[in-house]
Coordinates of C-alpha atoms and ligand atoms in Angstrom, one line a residue:
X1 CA -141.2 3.7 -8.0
X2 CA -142.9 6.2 -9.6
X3 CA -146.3 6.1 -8.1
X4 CA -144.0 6.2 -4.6
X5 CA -142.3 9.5 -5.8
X6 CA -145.6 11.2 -6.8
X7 CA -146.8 9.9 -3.7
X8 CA -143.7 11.8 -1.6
X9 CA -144.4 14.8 -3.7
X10 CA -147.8 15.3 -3.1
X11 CA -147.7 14.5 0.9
X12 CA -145.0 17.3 0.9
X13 CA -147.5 20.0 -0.8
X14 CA -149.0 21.8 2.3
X15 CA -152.3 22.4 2.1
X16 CA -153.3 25.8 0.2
X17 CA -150.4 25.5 -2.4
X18 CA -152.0 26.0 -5.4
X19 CA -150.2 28.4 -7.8
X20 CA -151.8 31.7 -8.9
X21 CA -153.2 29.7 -12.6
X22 CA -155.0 27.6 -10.9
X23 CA -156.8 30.2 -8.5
X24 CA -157.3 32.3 -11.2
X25 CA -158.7 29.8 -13.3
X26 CA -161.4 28.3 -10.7
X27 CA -162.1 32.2 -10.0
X28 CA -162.9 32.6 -13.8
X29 CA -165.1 29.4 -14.1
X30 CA -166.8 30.4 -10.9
X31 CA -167.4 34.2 -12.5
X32 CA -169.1 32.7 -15.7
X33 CA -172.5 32.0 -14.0
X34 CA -172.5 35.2 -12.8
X35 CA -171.3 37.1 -15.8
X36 CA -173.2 35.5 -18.9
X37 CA -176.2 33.3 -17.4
X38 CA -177.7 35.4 -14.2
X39 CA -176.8 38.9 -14.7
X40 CA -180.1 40.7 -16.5
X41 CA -178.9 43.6 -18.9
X42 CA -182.7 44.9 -18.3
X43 CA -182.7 45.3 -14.3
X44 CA -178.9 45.6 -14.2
X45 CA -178.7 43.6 -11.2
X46 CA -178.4 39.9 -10.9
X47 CA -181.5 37.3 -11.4
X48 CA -181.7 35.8 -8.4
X49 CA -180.4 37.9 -5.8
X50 CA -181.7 41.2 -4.1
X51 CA -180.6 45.0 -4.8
X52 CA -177.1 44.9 -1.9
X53 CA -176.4 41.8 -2.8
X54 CA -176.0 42.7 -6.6
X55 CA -173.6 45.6 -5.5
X56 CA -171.4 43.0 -4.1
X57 CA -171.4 41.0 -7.0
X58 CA -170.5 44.1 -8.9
X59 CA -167.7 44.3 -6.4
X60 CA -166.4 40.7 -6.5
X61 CA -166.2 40.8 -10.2
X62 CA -164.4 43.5 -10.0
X63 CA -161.9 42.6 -7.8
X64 CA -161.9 39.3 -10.2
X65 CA -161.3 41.8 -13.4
X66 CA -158.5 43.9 -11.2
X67 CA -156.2 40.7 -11.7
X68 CA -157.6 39.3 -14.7
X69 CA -157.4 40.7 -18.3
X70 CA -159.6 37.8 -19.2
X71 CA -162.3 39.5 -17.3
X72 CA -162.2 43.3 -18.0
X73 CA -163.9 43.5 -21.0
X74 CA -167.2 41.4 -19.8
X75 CA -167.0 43.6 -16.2
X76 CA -166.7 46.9 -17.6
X77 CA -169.5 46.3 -19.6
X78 CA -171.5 45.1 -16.8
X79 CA -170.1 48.5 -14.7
X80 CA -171.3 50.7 -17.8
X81 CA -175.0 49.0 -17.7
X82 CA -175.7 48.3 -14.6
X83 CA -174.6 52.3 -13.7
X84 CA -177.3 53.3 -16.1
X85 CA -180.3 50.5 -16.0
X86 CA -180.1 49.7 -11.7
X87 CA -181.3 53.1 -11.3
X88 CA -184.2 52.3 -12.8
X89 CA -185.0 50.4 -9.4
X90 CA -183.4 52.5 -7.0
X91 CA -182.8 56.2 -8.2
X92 CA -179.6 57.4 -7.6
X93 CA -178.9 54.1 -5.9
X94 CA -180.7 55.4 -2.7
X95 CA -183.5 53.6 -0.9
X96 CA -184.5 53.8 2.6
X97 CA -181.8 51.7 3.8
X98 CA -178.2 53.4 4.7
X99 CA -176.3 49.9 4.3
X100 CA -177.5 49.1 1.3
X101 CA -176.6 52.7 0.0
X102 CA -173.2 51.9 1.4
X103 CA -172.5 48.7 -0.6
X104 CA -173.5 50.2 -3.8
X105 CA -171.1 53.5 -3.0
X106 CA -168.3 51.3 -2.3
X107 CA -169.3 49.3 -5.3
X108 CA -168.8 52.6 -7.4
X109 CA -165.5 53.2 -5.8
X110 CA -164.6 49.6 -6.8
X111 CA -165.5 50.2 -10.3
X112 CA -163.3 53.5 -10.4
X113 CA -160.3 52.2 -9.5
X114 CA -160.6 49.9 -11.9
X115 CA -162.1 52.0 -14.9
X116 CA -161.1 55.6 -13.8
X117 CA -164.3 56.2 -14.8
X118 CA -165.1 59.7 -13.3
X119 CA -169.1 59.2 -13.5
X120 CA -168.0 56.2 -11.0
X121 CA -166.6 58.2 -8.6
X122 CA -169.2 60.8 -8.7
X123 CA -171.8 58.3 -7.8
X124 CA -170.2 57.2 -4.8
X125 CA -169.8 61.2 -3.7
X126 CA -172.8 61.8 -4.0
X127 CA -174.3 58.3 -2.1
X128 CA -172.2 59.3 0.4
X129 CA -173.8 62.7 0.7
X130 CA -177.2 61.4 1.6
X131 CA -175.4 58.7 3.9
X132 CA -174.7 61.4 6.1
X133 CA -178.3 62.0 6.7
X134 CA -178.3 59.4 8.9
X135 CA -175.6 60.2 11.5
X136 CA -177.0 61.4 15.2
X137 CA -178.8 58.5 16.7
X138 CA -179.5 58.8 20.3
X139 CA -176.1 56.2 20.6
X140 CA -174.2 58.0 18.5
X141 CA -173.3 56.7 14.8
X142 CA -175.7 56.4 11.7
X143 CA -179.1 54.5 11.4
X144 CA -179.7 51.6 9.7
X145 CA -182.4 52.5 8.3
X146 CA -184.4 56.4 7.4
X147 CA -186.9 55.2 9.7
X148 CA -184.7 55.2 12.6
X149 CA -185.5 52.1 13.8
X150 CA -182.1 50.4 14.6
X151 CA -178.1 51.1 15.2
X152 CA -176.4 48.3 13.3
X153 CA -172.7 47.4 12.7
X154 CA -172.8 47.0 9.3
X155 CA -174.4 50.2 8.5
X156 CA -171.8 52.1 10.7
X157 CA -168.9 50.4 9.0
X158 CA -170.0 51.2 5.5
X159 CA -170.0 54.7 6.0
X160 CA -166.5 54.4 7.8
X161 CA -165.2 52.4 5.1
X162 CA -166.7 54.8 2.2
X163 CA -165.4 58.3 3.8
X164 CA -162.1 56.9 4.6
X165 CA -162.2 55.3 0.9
X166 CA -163.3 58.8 -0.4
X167 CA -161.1 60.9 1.5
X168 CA -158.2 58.8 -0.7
X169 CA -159.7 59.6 -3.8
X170 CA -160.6 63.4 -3.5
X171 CA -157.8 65.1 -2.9
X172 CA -159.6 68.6 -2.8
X173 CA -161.5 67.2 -0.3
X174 CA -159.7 65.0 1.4
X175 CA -160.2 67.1 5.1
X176 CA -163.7 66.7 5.0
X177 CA -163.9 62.8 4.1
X178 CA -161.1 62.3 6.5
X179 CA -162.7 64.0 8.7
X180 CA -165.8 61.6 8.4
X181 CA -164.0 58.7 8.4
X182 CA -161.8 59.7 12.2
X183 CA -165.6 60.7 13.8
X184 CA -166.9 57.3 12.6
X185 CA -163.8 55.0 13.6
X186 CA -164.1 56.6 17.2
X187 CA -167.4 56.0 17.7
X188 CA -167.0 52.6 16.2
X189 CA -164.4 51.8 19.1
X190 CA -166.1 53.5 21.7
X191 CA -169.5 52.2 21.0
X192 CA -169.2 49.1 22.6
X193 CA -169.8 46.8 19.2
X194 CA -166.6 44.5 19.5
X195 CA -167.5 42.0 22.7
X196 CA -165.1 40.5 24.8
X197 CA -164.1 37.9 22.2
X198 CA -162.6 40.3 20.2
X199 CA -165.2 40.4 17.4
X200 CA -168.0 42.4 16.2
X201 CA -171.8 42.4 17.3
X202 CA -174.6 43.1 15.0
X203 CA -176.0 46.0 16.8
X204 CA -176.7 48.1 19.6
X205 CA -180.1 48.1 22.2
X206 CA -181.4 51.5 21.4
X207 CA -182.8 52.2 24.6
X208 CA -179.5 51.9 26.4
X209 CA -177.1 52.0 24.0
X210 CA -175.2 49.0 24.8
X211 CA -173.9 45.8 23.1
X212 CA -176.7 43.4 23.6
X213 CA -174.7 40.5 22.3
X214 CA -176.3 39.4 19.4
X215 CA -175.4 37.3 16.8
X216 CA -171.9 37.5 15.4
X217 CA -172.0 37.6 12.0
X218 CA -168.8 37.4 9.3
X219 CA -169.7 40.4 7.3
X220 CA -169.7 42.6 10.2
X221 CA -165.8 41.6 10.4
X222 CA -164.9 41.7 7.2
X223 CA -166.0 45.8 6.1
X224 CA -164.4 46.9 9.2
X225 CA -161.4 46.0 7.8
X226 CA -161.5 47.5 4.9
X227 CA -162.5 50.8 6.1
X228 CA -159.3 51.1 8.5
X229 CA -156.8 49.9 5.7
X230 CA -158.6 53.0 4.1
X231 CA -157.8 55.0 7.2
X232 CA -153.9 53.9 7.3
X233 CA -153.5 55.2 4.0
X234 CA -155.4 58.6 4.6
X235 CA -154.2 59.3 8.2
X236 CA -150.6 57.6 8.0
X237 CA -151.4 55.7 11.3
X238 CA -150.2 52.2 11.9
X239 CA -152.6 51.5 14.9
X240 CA -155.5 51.1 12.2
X241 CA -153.7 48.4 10.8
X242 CA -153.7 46.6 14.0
X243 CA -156.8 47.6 15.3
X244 CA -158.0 45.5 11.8
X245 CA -155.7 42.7 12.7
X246 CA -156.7 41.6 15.7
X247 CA -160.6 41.7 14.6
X248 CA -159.1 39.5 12.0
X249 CA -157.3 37.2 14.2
X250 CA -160.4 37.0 16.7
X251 CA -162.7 36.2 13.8
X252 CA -160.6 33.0 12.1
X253 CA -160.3 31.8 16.1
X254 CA -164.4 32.4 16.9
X255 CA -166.3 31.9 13.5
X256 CA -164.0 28.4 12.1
X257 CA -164.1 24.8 12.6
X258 CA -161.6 22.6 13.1
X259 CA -160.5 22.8 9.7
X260 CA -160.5 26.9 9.6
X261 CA -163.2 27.2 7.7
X262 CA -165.5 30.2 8.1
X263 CA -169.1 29.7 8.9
X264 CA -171.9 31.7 9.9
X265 CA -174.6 30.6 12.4
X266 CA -177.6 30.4 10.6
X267 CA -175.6 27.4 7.6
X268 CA -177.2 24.9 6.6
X269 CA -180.2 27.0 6.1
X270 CA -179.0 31.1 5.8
X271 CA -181.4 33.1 3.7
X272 CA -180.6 35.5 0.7
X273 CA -179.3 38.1 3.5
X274 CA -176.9 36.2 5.4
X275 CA -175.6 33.5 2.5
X276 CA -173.7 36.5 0.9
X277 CA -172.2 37.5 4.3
X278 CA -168.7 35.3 4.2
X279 CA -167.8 36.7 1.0
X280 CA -168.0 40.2 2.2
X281 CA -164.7 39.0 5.4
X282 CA -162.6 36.9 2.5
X283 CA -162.9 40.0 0.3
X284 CA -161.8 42.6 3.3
X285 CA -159.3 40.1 4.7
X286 CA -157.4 40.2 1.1
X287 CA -157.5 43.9 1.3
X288 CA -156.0 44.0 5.5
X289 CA -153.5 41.1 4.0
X290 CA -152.5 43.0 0.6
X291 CA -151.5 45.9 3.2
X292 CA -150.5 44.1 6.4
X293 CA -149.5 40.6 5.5
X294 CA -150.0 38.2 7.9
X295 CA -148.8 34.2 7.7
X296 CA -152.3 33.0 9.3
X297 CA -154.2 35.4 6.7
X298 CA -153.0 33.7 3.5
X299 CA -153.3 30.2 5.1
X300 CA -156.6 30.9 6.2
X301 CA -157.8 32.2 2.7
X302 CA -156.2 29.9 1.0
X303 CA -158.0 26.8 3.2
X304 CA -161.3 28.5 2.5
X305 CA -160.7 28.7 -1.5
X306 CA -159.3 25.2 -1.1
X307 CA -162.3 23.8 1.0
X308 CA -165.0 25.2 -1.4
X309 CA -163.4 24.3 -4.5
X310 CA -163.5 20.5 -3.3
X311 CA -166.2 20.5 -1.3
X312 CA -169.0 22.9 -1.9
X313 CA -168.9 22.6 -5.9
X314 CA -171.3 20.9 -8.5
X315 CA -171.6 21.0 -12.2
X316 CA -175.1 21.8 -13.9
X317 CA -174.9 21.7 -17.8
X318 CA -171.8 24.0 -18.6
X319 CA -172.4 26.0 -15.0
X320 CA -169.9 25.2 -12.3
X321 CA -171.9 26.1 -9.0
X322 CA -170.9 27.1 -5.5
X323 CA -173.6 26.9 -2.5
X324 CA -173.0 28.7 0.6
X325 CA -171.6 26.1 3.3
X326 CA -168.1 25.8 2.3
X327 CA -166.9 23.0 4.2
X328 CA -169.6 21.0 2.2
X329 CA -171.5 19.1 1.2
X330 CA -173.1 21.2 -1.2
X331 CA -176.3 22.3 0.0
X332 CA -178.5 23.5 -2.9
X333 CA -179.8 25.9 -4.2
X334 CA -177.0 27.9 -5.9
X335 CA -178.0 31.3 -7.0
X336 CA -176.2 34.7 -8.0
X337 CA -175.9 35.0 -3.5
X338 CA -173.9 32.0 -2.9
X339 CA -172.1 31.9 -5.9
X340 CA -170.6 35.5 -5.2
X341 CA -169.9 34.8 -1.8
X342 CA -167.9 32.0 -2.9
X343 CA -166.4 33.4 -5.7
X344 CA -165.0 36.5 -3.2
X345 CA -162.4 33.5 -1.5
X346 CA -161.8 32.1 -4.7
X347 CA -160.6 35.9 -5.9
X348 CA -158.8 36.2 -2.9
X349 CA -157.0 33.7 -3.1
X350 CA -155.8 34.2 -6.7
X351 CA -155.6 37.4 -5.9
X352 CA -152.9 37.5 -2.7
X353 CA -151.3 34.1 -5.0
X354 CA -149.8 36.9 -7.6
Ligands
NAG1 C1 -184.8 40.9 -15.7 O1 -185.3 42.1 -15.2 C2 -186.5 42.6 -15.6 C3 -186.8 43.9 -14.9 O2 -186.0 44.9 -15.4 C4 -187.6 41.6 -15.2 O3 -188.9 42.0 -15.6 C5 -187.3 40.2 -15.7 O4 -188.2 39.3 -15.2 C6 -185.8 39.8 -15.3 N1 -185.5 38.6 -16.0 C7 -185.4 37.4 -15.3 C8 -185.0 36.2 -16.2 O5 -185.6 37.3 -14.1
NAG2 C1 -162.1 34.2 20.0 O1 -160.9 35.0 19.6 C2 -160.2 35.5 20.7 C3 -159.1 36.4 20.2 O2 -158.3 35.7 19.3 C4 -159.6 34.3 21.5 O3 -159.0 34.8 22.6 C5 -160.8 33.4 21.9 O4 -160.3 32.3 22.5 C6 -161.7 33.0 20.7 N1 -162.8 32.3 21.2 C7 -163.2 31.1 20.6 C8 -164.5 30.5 21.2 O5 -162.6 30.6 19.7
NAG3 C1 -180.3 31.6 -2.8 O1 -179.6 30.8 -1.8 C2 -179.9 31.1 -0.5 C3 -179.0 30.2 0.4 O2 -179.2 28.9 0.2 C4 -181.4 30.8 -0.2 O3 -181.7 31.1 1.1 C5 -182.2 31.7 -1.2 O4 -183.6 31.3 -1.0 C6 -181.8 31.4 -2.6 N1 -182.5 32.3 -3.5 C7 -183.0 31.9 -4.7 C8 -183.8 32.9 -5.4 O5 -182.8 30.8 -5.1

């Protein structure tokens, strides 16, 4: 009789129904690695891992410590050092590379709305600043790279995500960041990136400027959204919001299987680039749902934090590890990369669960 009525209970729990405790709590045990074992207080970056990918494990243990007391004490910390020892690798957090600048200045933003750290903020300002080097390819939009050998999505959408992010949090200069932000979301929309499908491409053919359909990759949907939540808030203007959803909505039909859960192309066998690339859509999709809820948005997040948490997880010693394929199996290795890609849905989830 009992085992029947646990039975009934259990079958009537729809999938993605675990309370905000439990997220929380597989968010913390997935942040440990990553907070006491690979982070090196010499480097300031994470053993491991490469220089962008630390910034977004900055950023997702941030966004853990936003909605967890538990956590400030350990991330603020690791804000404080890693502000004054990554430097040491990259001065000023600038290298030759405009995305990766981008990621670390919205990692800095990150950290200020969490710290109000002013130093924080400043950092950010003034990555921007040499971001802006970059605009005036022959197609329009920034470089990749100071070499100016590509036009890439991601690059783009950084800087559209940190001037409209900017132009929220300097209020003297707001007109000037906003201003940014509107130049880079029209020549995001006119420059061909999103196909037919409704999603984004990873770059553009420089000799003719047009979308030569290569490989859709998550994390070029995921900081796009991000950057026109941003813009709603700066401009006022609805239309962002949608112009966010629908990428969104394209991405969980396209990048999914049958059991919604978001891959990229290259799994079982992405590299230290593209195994932190999921992450980077979960984290943005919390951010578009937080300010546009949708129904499919929490399912979907809540699948993916479901599906890695059963399927993609071992235990090594004390360490709970998450690989990169989150349907599963788990596919090893399991490194500071796959573990805060992982950790980003896990976050999420808690996080829209509150
Ligand atoms: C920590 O970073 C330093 C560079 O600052 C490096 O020499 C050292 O090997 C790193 N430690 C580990 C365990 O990788
Ligand atoms: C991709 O997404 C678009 C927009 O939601 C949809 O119309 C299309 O059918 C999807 N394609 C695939 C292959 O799922
Ligand atoms: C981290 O994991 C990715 C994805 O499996 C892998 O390509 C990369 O080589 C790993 N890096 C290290 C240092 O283990």
């Amino acid at each position: 009789m009992y085992a029947m009525f646990l039975c009934a209970l259990l079958l009537a729990i729809p999938h993605g129904t675990l309370g905000q405790a439990d997220y929380l709590a597989n968010a913390e045990t997935a942040a440990a690695p990553l907070l006491f074992k690979l982070y090196n207080m010499s480097s300031g970056l994470w053993d491991t891992t490469g220089w962008w990918q630390s910034s977004n494990t900055m950023t997702t243990l941030g966004d853990l410590a936003a909605i967890d007391p538990n956590a400030e004490d350990s991330v603020s910390a690791i804000f404080a050092n890693t502000h004054v020892q990554a430097p040491n690798t990259h001065r000023d957090f600038l290298n030759d590379f405009y995305d990766d600048e981008g990621w670390w200045a919205l990692g800095w933003i990150n950290a200020h709305d969490i710290t109000q750290e002013p130093e924080y903020l400043q950092t950010a300002v003034d990555i921007f600043e040499d971001m802006t080097g970059g605009w005036g390819t022959p197609c329009g939009g920034i470089w990749w790279d100071k070499a100016h050998t590509q036009v890439v999505a991601i690059a783009n959408e950084l800087f559209f995500s940190v001037a409209a992010s900017l132009a929220n949090r300097k209020p003297d200069e707001r007109d000037y960041y906003l201003d940014w932000a509107q130049r880079s979301r029209d020549w995001f929309e006119k420059s061909g990136l999103v196909n037919a499908q409704g999603v984004v491409n990873d770059d553009l053919a420089l000799a003719t400027c047009k979308n030569p359909g290569d490989t859709v990759w998550s994390y070029n949907q995921g900081v796009i959204l991000g950057a026109y939540v941003e813009l709603a808030k700066a401009d006022a203007n609805e239309a962002h919001l949608t112009a966010a959803s629908s990428i969104a909505t394209a991405t969980i039909a396209n990048l999914t299987d049958a059991n919604q859960i978001l891959h990229d192309v290259c799994e079982p066998n992405c590299d230290v680039t593209a195994a932190q690339f999921k992450g980077v859509f979960m984290r943005n999709l919390r951010i578009l749902h937080n300010a546009a809820p949708r129904a499919e948005f929490a399912t979907f997040i809540n699948k993916n934090a479901d599906s890695i948490w059963a399927n993609n997880r071992i235990t090594s010693g004390s360490d709970t590890l998450l690989g990169h394929v989150w349907s599963g199996p788990f596919i090893p290795p399991a490194n500071a990369t796959t573990q805060s890609s992982a950790l980003d849905a896990l976050v999420a989830a808690a996080s829209i669960a509150q």
